[in-house]
Coordinates of C-alpha atoms and ligand atoms in Angstrom, one line a residue:
M1 CA 123.1 29.3 72.2
P2 CA 119.9 29.2 70.1
L3 CA 120.7 29.8 66.5
P4 CA 119.7 32.4 63.8
P5 CA 117.6 31.3 60.8
K6 CA 118.5 28.2 58.9
P7 CA 119.7 28.5 55.3
T8 CA 117.1 27.9 52.6
S9 CA 119.5 25.7 50.7
P10 CA 122.3 23.6 52.1
A11 CA 124.3 23.8 48.8
A12 CA 127.6 25.8 49.1
P13 CA 128.2 28.4 46.4
P14 CA 131.7 29.2 45.1
S15 CA 133.9 31.0 47.6
P16 CA 133.5 34.8 47.5
L17 CA 137.2 35.0 47.4
S18 CA 137.3 33.3 44.0
R19 CA 135.3 36.2 42.6
N20 CA 136.7 39.5 41.4
D21 CA 136.6 42.6 43.8
D22 CA 133.4 44.0 42.5
Q23 CA 131.5 40.7 42.9
Q24 CA 133.0 40.4 46.4
R25 CA 131.9 43.9 47.5
A26 CA 128.4 42.9 46.4
T27 CA 128.5 39.8 48.6
I28 CA 130.0 41.2 51.8
I29 CA 128.1 43.6 54.0
V30 CA 130.1 45.1 56.7
K31 CA 128.7 47.5 59.4
A32 CA 131.3 49.8 60.7
K33 CA 129.6 53.2 61.2
A34 CA 128.5 54.7 64.5
P35 CA 124.8 53.9 65.1
S36 CA 122.4 56.5 63.7
K37 CA 118.9 56.4 62.6
A38 CA 119.9 53.7 60.0
I39 CA 118.1 50.4 60.2
E40 CA 120.2 47.8 61.9
K41 CA 119.8 44.0 62.1
F42 CA 119.5 42.1 65.3
F43 CA 119.0 38.5 66.5
A44 CA 117.6 37.8 69.9
P45 CA 118.0 34.1 71.1
C46 CA 115.4 32.8 73.6
P47 CA 114.3 29.5 75.2
R48 CA 113.0 27.3 72.5
G49 CA 109.2 27.3 72.5
L50 CA 108.9 31.0 73.4
E51 CA 109.8 32.5 70.0
G52 CA 106.2 33.6 69.4
V53 CA 106.0 35.4 72.8
L54 CA 109.4 37.1 72.1
A55 CA 108.1 38.2 68.6
D56 CA 105.1 39.8 70.3
E57 CA 107.4 41.7 72.7
L58 CA 109.6 42.9 69.9
T59 CA 106.6 44.1 67.9
A60 CA 105.4 46.0 71.0
L61 CA 108.9 47.6 71.2
G62 CA 108.6 48.8 67.5
A63 CA 110.8 46.2 65.8
Q64 CA 110.4 45.6 62.1
K65 CA 111.0 42.6 59.8
I66 CA 110.4 40.2 62.7
E67 CA 111.5 36.7 61.8
P68 CA 111.0 34.0 64.5
T69 CA 113.1 30.9 64.0
D70 CA 114.0 27.9 66.1
G71 CA 115.4 29.4 69.3
G72 CA 115.2 33.1 68.6
V73 CA 113.9 36.0 66.6
G74 CA 115.6 38.1 63.9
F75 CA 114.4 41.7 63.7
S76 CA 115.4 45.2 62.4
G77 CA 115.2 48.7 63.7
P78 CA 117.4 51.6 64.8
Y79 CA 120.4 50.9 67.1
E80 CA 118.4 52.2 70.1
L81 CA 115.9 49.4 69.6
G82 CA 118.7 47.0 70.5
Q83 CA 119.1 48.8 73.8
R84 CA 115.3 48.9 74.5
A85 CA 115.1 45.2 73.8
C86 CA 117.9 44.5 76.3
Y87 CA 116.1 46.6 78.9
W88 CA 112.5 45.5 78.3
S89 CA 112.4 42.0 76.9
R90 CA 111.4 39.5 79.5
V91 CA 112.0 36.6 77.2
A92 CA 115.2 37.3 75.1
S93 CA 118.4 35.6 76.4
R94 CA 120.6 38.1 74.5
V95 CA 120.3 40.8 71.9
L96 CA 122.9 40.4 69.1
W97 CA 123.7 43.3 66.8
Q98 CA 124.8 42.2 63.3
Q99 CA 128.2 43.5 62.2
A100 CA 128.9 41.6 59.1
D101 CA 127.4 38.9 56.9
A102 CA 128.8 37.2 53.8
E103 CA 129.2 33.9 52.0
Y104 CA 132.2 31.9 53.0
R105 CA 134.0 28.7 52.1
S106 CA 136.9 28.7 54.5
E107 CA 138.2 30.0 57.8
D108 CA 140.2 32.6 55.9
D109 CA 137.0 34.0 54.4
I110 CA 135.6 34.4 57.9
Y111 CA 138.9 36.0 59.1
R112 CA 138.6 38.6 56.3
L113 CA 135.0 39.2 57.1
A114 CA 135.8 39.9 60.8
R115 CA 138.8 42.0 59.9
A116 CA 136.6 44.3 57.7
V117 CA 134.6 45.3 60.8
D118 CA 135.8 48.5 62.4
W119 CA 136.1 47.1 65.9
P120 CA 138.3 49.9 67.3
H121 CA 135.5 52.2 66.4
L122 CA 133.1 50.1 68.5
F123 CA 135.0 49.6 71.8
A124 CA 138.3 50.4 73.5
S125 CA 141.3 48.2 73.4
H126 CA 141.5 47.8 77.2
L127 CA 138.3 45.8 77.2
T128 CA 138.3 42.0 77.2
I129 CA 136.6 39.9 74.5
R130 CA 135.3 36.4 73.9
V131 CA 134.3 34.9 70.6
E132 CA 131.9 32.0 70.3
T133 CA 130.8 30.2 67.1
N134 CA 127.6 28.2 66.5
A135 CA 126.7 26.5 63.3
I136 CA 124.0 24.6 61.4
R137 CA 125.4 22.4 58.6
S138 CA 128.7 24.2 58.3
P139 CA 131.3 22.3 56.3
L140 CA 134.1 23.6 58.6
R141 CA 135.5 21.1 60.9
S142 CA 136.3 23.1 64.0
L143 CA 134.1 25.9 65.4
D144 CA 136.8 26.6 68.0
F145 CA 139.2 27.3 65.2
V146 CA 136.7 29.7 63.6
S147 CA 136.4 31.5 66.9
L148 CA 140.2 31.7 67.1
K149 CA 140.4 33.2 63.5
V150 CA 137.8 35.8 64.4
K151 CA 139.6 36.7 67.6
D152 CA 142.8 37.1 65.6
A153 CA 141.0 39.3 63.1
I154 CA 139.7 41.6 65.9
V155 CA 143.2 41.8 67.5
D156 CA 144.9 42.4 64.1
K157 CA 142.4 45.2 63.4
F158 CA 143.2 46.9 66.7
R159 CA 146.9 46.5 66.2
A160 CA 146.7 48.1 62.7
A161 CA 144.8 51.0 64.2
M162 CA 146.7 51.5 67.5
N163 CA 149.4 50.1 69.7
S164 CA 147.1 48.2 72.0
R165 CA 144.7 45.3 71.6
P166 CA 141.9 43.7 73.6
S167 CA 142.8 40.6 75.6
V168 CA 140.7 37.4 75.9
D169 CA 138.6 36.6 78.9
T170 CA 136.5 33.5 78.5
S171 CA 134.6 33.8 81.8
M172 CA 133.6 37.5 82.3
P173 CA 134.4 39.3 79.0
D174 CA 133.4 42.9 78.5
M175 CA 132.5 42.2 74.9
R176 CA 131.0 39.0 73.5
I177 CA 131.3 38.3 69.7
F178 CA 129.1 35.6 68.3
V179 CA 129.7 34.0 64.9
F180 CA 126.9 32.0 63.3
L181 CA 127.5 29.8 60.3
T182 CA 125.1 28.1 57.9
A183 CA 126.2 25.9 55.1
Y184 CA 127.6 28.8 53.2
R185 CA 126.9 32.1 55.1
A186 CA 128.8 33.6 58.0
T187 CA 127.2 36.3 60.2
I188 CA 129.1 38.1 62.9
Y189 CA 127.3 39.7 65.8
L190 CA 128.3 41.9 68.8
D191 CA 126.3 41.1 71.9
L192 CA 124.6 44.1 73.4
A193 CA 123.5 42.3 76.6
G194 CA 126.8 41.1 78.3
E195 CA 125.7 38.7 80.9
A196 CA 122.7 36.7 79.7
L197 CA 119.4 38.7 80.0
F198 CA 117.8 36.1 82.3
K199 CA 120.3 37.4 85.0
R200 CA 118.1 40.2 86.2
G201 CA 120.1 41.1 89.2
Y202 CA 117.5 40.2 91.9
R203 CA 118.6 36.6 92.6
R204 CA 120.9 36.6 95.6
D205 CA 120.5 33.1 97.1
G206 CA 120.9 29.8 95.3
L207 CA 118.4 27.1 96.0
A208 CA 118.7 24.0 93.8
A209 CA 117.0 23.8 90.4
P210 CA 115.7 27.3 89.9
L211 CA 113.9 28.1 86.6
R212 CA 115.6 30.5 84.2
E213 CA 114.0 33.9 84.7
N214 CA 113.1 34.4 81.0
L215 CA 111.5 30.9 80.9
A216 CA 109.3 31.8 83.9
A217 CA 108.3 35.2 82.4
G218 CA 107.8 33.6 79.0
M219 CA 105.4 31.0 80.4
L220 CA 103.4 33.7 82.2
L221 CA 103.1 35.7 78.9
L222 CA 102.4 32.5 76.9
K223 CA 99.4 31.9 79.2
G224 CA 98.2 35.5 78.8
W225 CA 99.0 36.5 82.4
R226 CA 99.4 40.3 82.6
G227 CA 98.8 40.9 86.3
D228 CA 95.1 40.9 85.9
K229 CA 94.0 37.7 87.7
P230 CA 95.2 35.7 90.7
L231 CA 98.4 33.6 90.2
L232 CA 99.4 30.7 92.4
D233 CA 102.8 28.9 92.4
A234 CA 102.2 26.0 94.7
M235 CA 105.8 24.8 94.7
C236 CA 107.6 28.1 94.3
G237 CA 111.2 27.1 95.2
S238 CA 113.2 30.3 95.0
G239 CA 110.2 32.2 93.7
T240 CA 111.3 32.8 90.1
I241 CA 107.7 32.6 88.7
L242 CA 106.4 34.9 91.4
T243 CA 109.2 37.4 91.1
E244 CA 108.8 37.6 87.3
A245 CA 105.0 37.9 87.8
A246 CA 105.6 40.7 90.2
L247 CA 107.8 42.5 87.6
I248 CA 105.0 42.1 85.0
A249 CA 102.3 43.1 87.4
V250 CA 104.0 46.4 88.4
N251 CA 105.2 47.1 84.8
R252 CA 108.9 47.1 85.9
A253 CA 111.5 46.5 83.2
P254 CA 113.3 43.2 83.7
G255 CA 116.6 45.0 83.1
S256 CA 116.1 47.7 85.7
Q257 CA 118.5 46.1 88.2
R258 CA 121.5 45.3 86.0
T259 CA 124.0 46.7 83.5
F260 CA 124.6 45.8 79.8
A261 CA 127.6 45.4 77.5
F262 CA 126.4 48.3 75.3
E263 CA 127.1 50.6 78.2
K264 CA 130.8 50.0 77.5
L265 CA 130.7 50.8 73.8
R266 CA 132.6 53.9 72.7
F267 CA 129.5 55.8 71.6
F268 CA 127.3 54.9 74.6
D269 CA 125.2 57.9 75.5
A270 CA 124.3 57.7 79.2
S271 CA 121.8 60.5 79.2
R272 CA 120.0 59.1 76.1
F273 CA 119.9 55.7 77.8
K274 CA 118.4 57.3 81.0
E275 CA 115.6 58.7 78.8
I276 CA 115.0 55.2 77.4
R277 CA 114.9 53.8 80.9
E278 CA 112.5 56.4 82.0
A279 CA 110.2 56.1 79.0
S280 CA 108.2 53.2 80.3
P281 CA 105.6 52.1 77.7
I282 CA 103.1 51.6 80.5
A283 CA 102.8 53.5 83.8
S284 CA 104.1 51.5 86.8
R285 CA 101.6 50.5 89.5
A286 CA 101.6 48.8 92.9
I287 CA 100.9 45.1 93.4
A288 CA 97.3 44.4 94.2
E289 CA 96.3 42.4 97.3
K290 CA 95.3 38.8 96.7
L291 CA 97.0 38.7 93.3
L292 CA 100.1 36.6 94.0
F293 CA 100.2 33.5 96.0
G294 CA 103.3 31.4 96.6
N295 CA 103.8 28.2 98.6
D296 CA 106.5 25.6 99.2
I297 CA 106.9 22.7 101.6
N298 CA 110.5 23.9 102.4
P299 CA 110.7 26.9 104.8
A300 CA 114.1 28.0 103.2
A301 CA 112.4 28.3 99.9
I302 CA 109.8 30.6 101.3
E303 CA 112.5 32.8 102.9
T304 CA 114.4 33.0 99.5
T305 CA 111.2 33.8 97.7
R306 CA 110.4 36.6 100.2
R307 CA 113.9 38.0 99.7
H308 CA 113.6 38.0 95.9
L309 CA 110.2 39.6 96.0
E310 CA 111.6 42.3 98.3
N311 CA 114.5 42.9 95.9
V312 CA 112.1 43.9 93.2
L313 CA 109.1 45.3 95.2
G314 CA 110.7 46.6 98.3
T315 CA 109.8 45.3 101.8
E316 CA 106.4 47.0 101.9
G317 CA 105.4 46.0 98.3
A318 CA 106.4 42.3 99.0
R319 CA 103.9 42.1 101.9
A320 CA 101.1 42.1 99.3
V321 CA 102.2 38.7 98.2
T322 CA 100.7 35.8 100.2
L323 CA 103.4 33.2 101.0
T324 CA 102.6 29.9 102.8
Q325 CA 104.6 26.9 103.8
Q326 CA 102.7 23.6 103.5
R327 CA 102.2 20.7 101.2
A328 CA 100.7 21.9 97.9
E329 CA 97.9 19.3 98.2
D330 CA 96.8 21.1 101.5
I331 CA 96.5 24.6 100.0
P332 CA 93.0 26.0 100.4
R333 CA 91.4 27.6 97.4
P334 CA 93.1 31.0 97.1
A335 CA 90.5 32.8 94.9
E336 CA 87.4 32.0 92.8
N337 CA 89.5 31.6 89.6
G338 CA 93.0 32.3 88.4
L339 CA 96.2 30.7 87.0
L340 CA 98.2 28.0 88.7
L341 CA 101.7 27.9 87.2
T342 CA 104.1 25.7 89.0
N343 CA 107.3 23.7 88.5
P344 CA 107.1 20.4 90.5
P345 CA 110.2 18.4 91.4
Y346 CA 111.5 16.3 88.5
G347 CA 112.8 13.2 90.0
E348 CA 115.9 12.6 87.9
R349 CA 116.9 9.6 90.0
L350 CA 114.8 6.4 89.8
D351 CA 113.8 6.3 93.4
E352 CA 112.8 10.0 93.3
L353 CA 110.6 9.4 90.2
A354 CA 108.9 6.5 91.9
Q355 CA 108.1 8.7 94.9
L356 CA 106.8 11.5 92.7
R357 CA 104.6 9.3 90.7
A358 CA 103.1 7.9 93.9
W359 CA 102.3 11.5 94.9
Y360 CA 100.6 12.7 91.6
P361 CA 97.1 11.3 92.4
S362 CA 96.9 13.3 95.6
L363 CA 97.9 16.4 93.6
G364 CA 95.2 15.6 91.1
A365 CA 92.6 15.2 94.0
W366 CA 93.7 18.7 95.3
L367 CA 93.3 20.2 91.8
K368 CA 89.8 18.8 91.6
R369 CA 88.8 19.7 95.1
E370 CA 90.2 23.3 95.4
L371 CA 90.9 24.6 91.9
S372 CA 87.8 24.1 89.9
G373 CA 87.4 27.1 87.6
W374 CA 91.2 27.7 87.4
T375 CA 93.7 27.1 84.6
A376 CA 96.4 24.8 86.0
C377 CA 99.8 24.7 84.3
F378 CA 102.7 22.5 85.3
I379 CA 106.2 22.5 83.7
T380 CA 107.8 19.1 84.1
A381 CA 110.1 16.7 82.3
D382 CA 107.8 13.7 83.2
R383 CA 105.6 13.0 80.2
E384 CA 103.4 10.8 82.4
F385 CA 102.4 13.7 84.6
P386 CA 98.9 14.1 83.1
S387 CA 98.1 10.3 83.5
G388 CA 99.4 10.6 87.1
V389 CA 97.2 13.5 88.1
G390 CA 94.3 12.0 86.1
F391 CA 93.5 14.9 83.8
K392 CA 93.7 15.3 80.0
P393 CA 95.8 18.4 79.2
S394 CA 94.0 21.0 77.1
K395 CA 97.5 22.1 75.8
K396 CA 101.0 20.8 76.0
T397 CA 103.9 23.1 74.9
P398 CA 107.4 21.7 74.5
L399 CA 109.8 24.0 76.4
F400 CA 113.4 23.6 77.6
N401 CA 114.3 24.3 81.2
G402 CA 118.1 24.6 80.8
A403 CA 119.1 21.2 79.3
L404 CA 115.9 19.5 80.3
D405 CA 113.3 18.8 77.6
C406 CA 110.1 19.6 79.3
R407 CA 106.4 20.0 78.6
L408 CA 104.2 22.8 79.9
F409 CA 100.9 20.9 80.6
E410 CA 97.8 23.0 80.8
F411 CA 94.6 21.7 82.4
Q412 CA 91.3 23.5 82.4
M413 CA 89.8 22.7 85.8
Y414 CA 86.1 22.3 85.0
S415 CA 84.3 20.3 87.6
G416 CA 83.9 16.7 86.5
S417 CA 87.0 16.7 84.2
K418 CA 88.8 14.1 86.4
R419 CA 89.7 10.7 85.0
E420 CA 90.8 7.8 87.2
P421 CA 94.6 8.2 87.5
K422 CA 96.3 5.3 85.9
P423 CA 99.1 3.4 87.7
L424 CA 102.4 4.7 86.3
P425 CA 105.7 2.9 85.6
T426 CA 108.3 4.4 87.9
G427 CA 111.4 4.2 85.6
G428 CA 113.7 7.2 85.0
I429 CA 113.0 9.9 82.5
P430 CA 113.8 8.4 79.1
L431 CA 117.0 9.7 77.6
E432 CA 115.2 10.8 74.4
H433 CA 113.4 13.4 76.5
Q434 CA 116.6 15.1 77.4
R435 CA 118.3 17.3 74.8
A436 CA 121.1 19.8 75.3
H437 CA 119.8 23.3 75.5
R438 CA 121.7 25.7 73.2
E439 CA 121.8 28.8 75.4
Ligands
SAM501 C1 111.8 22.3 90.9 S1 111.6 23.1 92.4 C2 110.8 24.6 92.0 C3 111.9 25.6 91.5 C4 111.3 27.0 91.3 N1 110.4 27.0 90.1 C5 112.4 28.1 91.2 O1 112.5 28.7 90.1 O2 113.2 28.2 92.1 C6 110.3 22.2 93.2 C7 109.9 22.7 94.5 O3 108.8 21.9 95.0 C8 108.9 21.9 96.4 N2 108.0 20.7 96.8 C9 108.2 19.4 96.7 N3 107.2 18.7 97.1 C10 106.3 19.6 97.5 C11 104.9 19.5 98.0 N4 104.3 18.3 98.3 N5 104.3 20.6 98.3 C12 104.9 21.8 98.1 N6 106.1 22.0 97.6 C13 106.8 20.9 97.3 C14 110.3 21.7 96.7 O4 110.6 22.1 98.0 C15 111.0 22.6 95.6 O5 111.2 23.9 96.1

């Protein structure tokens, strides 16, 4: 999972437990009351590289004290803002609600911190839980052991309050608790989302290698696409980019087809949440003709894309999207100008990469021939892609697609911007270009 802000100093102060009670009260902040108009703290993880886009979304939702950091954004606001962020953010992977925050030196300090949270007030004992710990420069040796201590603290708190306790479910828990450790500070969050927010609820069929939905939406927003100009995905696979674009174009909330963990909290107010759902910041609209264009060489991909579009737009609405099945390099110019955003195959095996690199020049020739006047963006793990197609990128943005360290290359397709493609080495994608994704 992407991690909350890094500490300003790695030095560990003395344990809060070595202080007297008054000092300790000053250090430990525990949130245990029912949500009110009070200002709460949140952290929303997102795919790395999209923190700025997420910060803009949260600003538009009314968040305060917005602090983008590597892999997410901290923010403040009333409790309801957390619900609105779950429902409306296209880029956040989760929305974590801060419950406690304090200095620590040992696992026992963290146990006490978790024990001080009024968990039975938050959710019922028949719900299942999972605790996950992430850390930057923590001196503690086992993060699993920290998770275990926090789970024990929650269970002990329930046992002290009533005769029953939540049980653990590591695959589909009702409540997820996240612990984040810096060198000397521990923060405990309750996840308001439940399943990760990129699971929108419209994906029914699995084709290989789909993009995460929040990465697709984030790239569209990063490129300033708001449903106002033609969009082409020339290699659409399961249609993630097009489906997210459809949601943006019709102003539909990305969370409108799913449920959230906060709906299981004790104080969940269904009628208030209905009001939040119905209070769209912008009126919804129908999808315009000749706005969305999708294409793939594989007929099964086109069928899947069609189904996903129907899941969000309805059968009638999806007809407004032009879907074709042919080679990308044969697509005729769809409109005078627009945005091409596409995710070509990666070629993780050596022979695949060799084939791909032999294909790039014909892709470059198509860009030059059919897409002059367009902005063309490709997300790929192959750093040699620009040389292969023969254009100098006007921008390259590092982004993670799952565990794959990618670049979003942007090319402004002015006529005459073509360079001679240079012959490329056809080796595998270097290991240093692949880093584990945290969420
Ligand atoms: C990495 S996948 C795209 C995944 C997609 N972004 C999604 O979220 O599902 C690449 C796609 O490119 C398609 N493809 C490969 N070569 C192609 C070509 N020459 N023309 C058009 N599509 C091609 C494949 O069929 C595959 O669906």
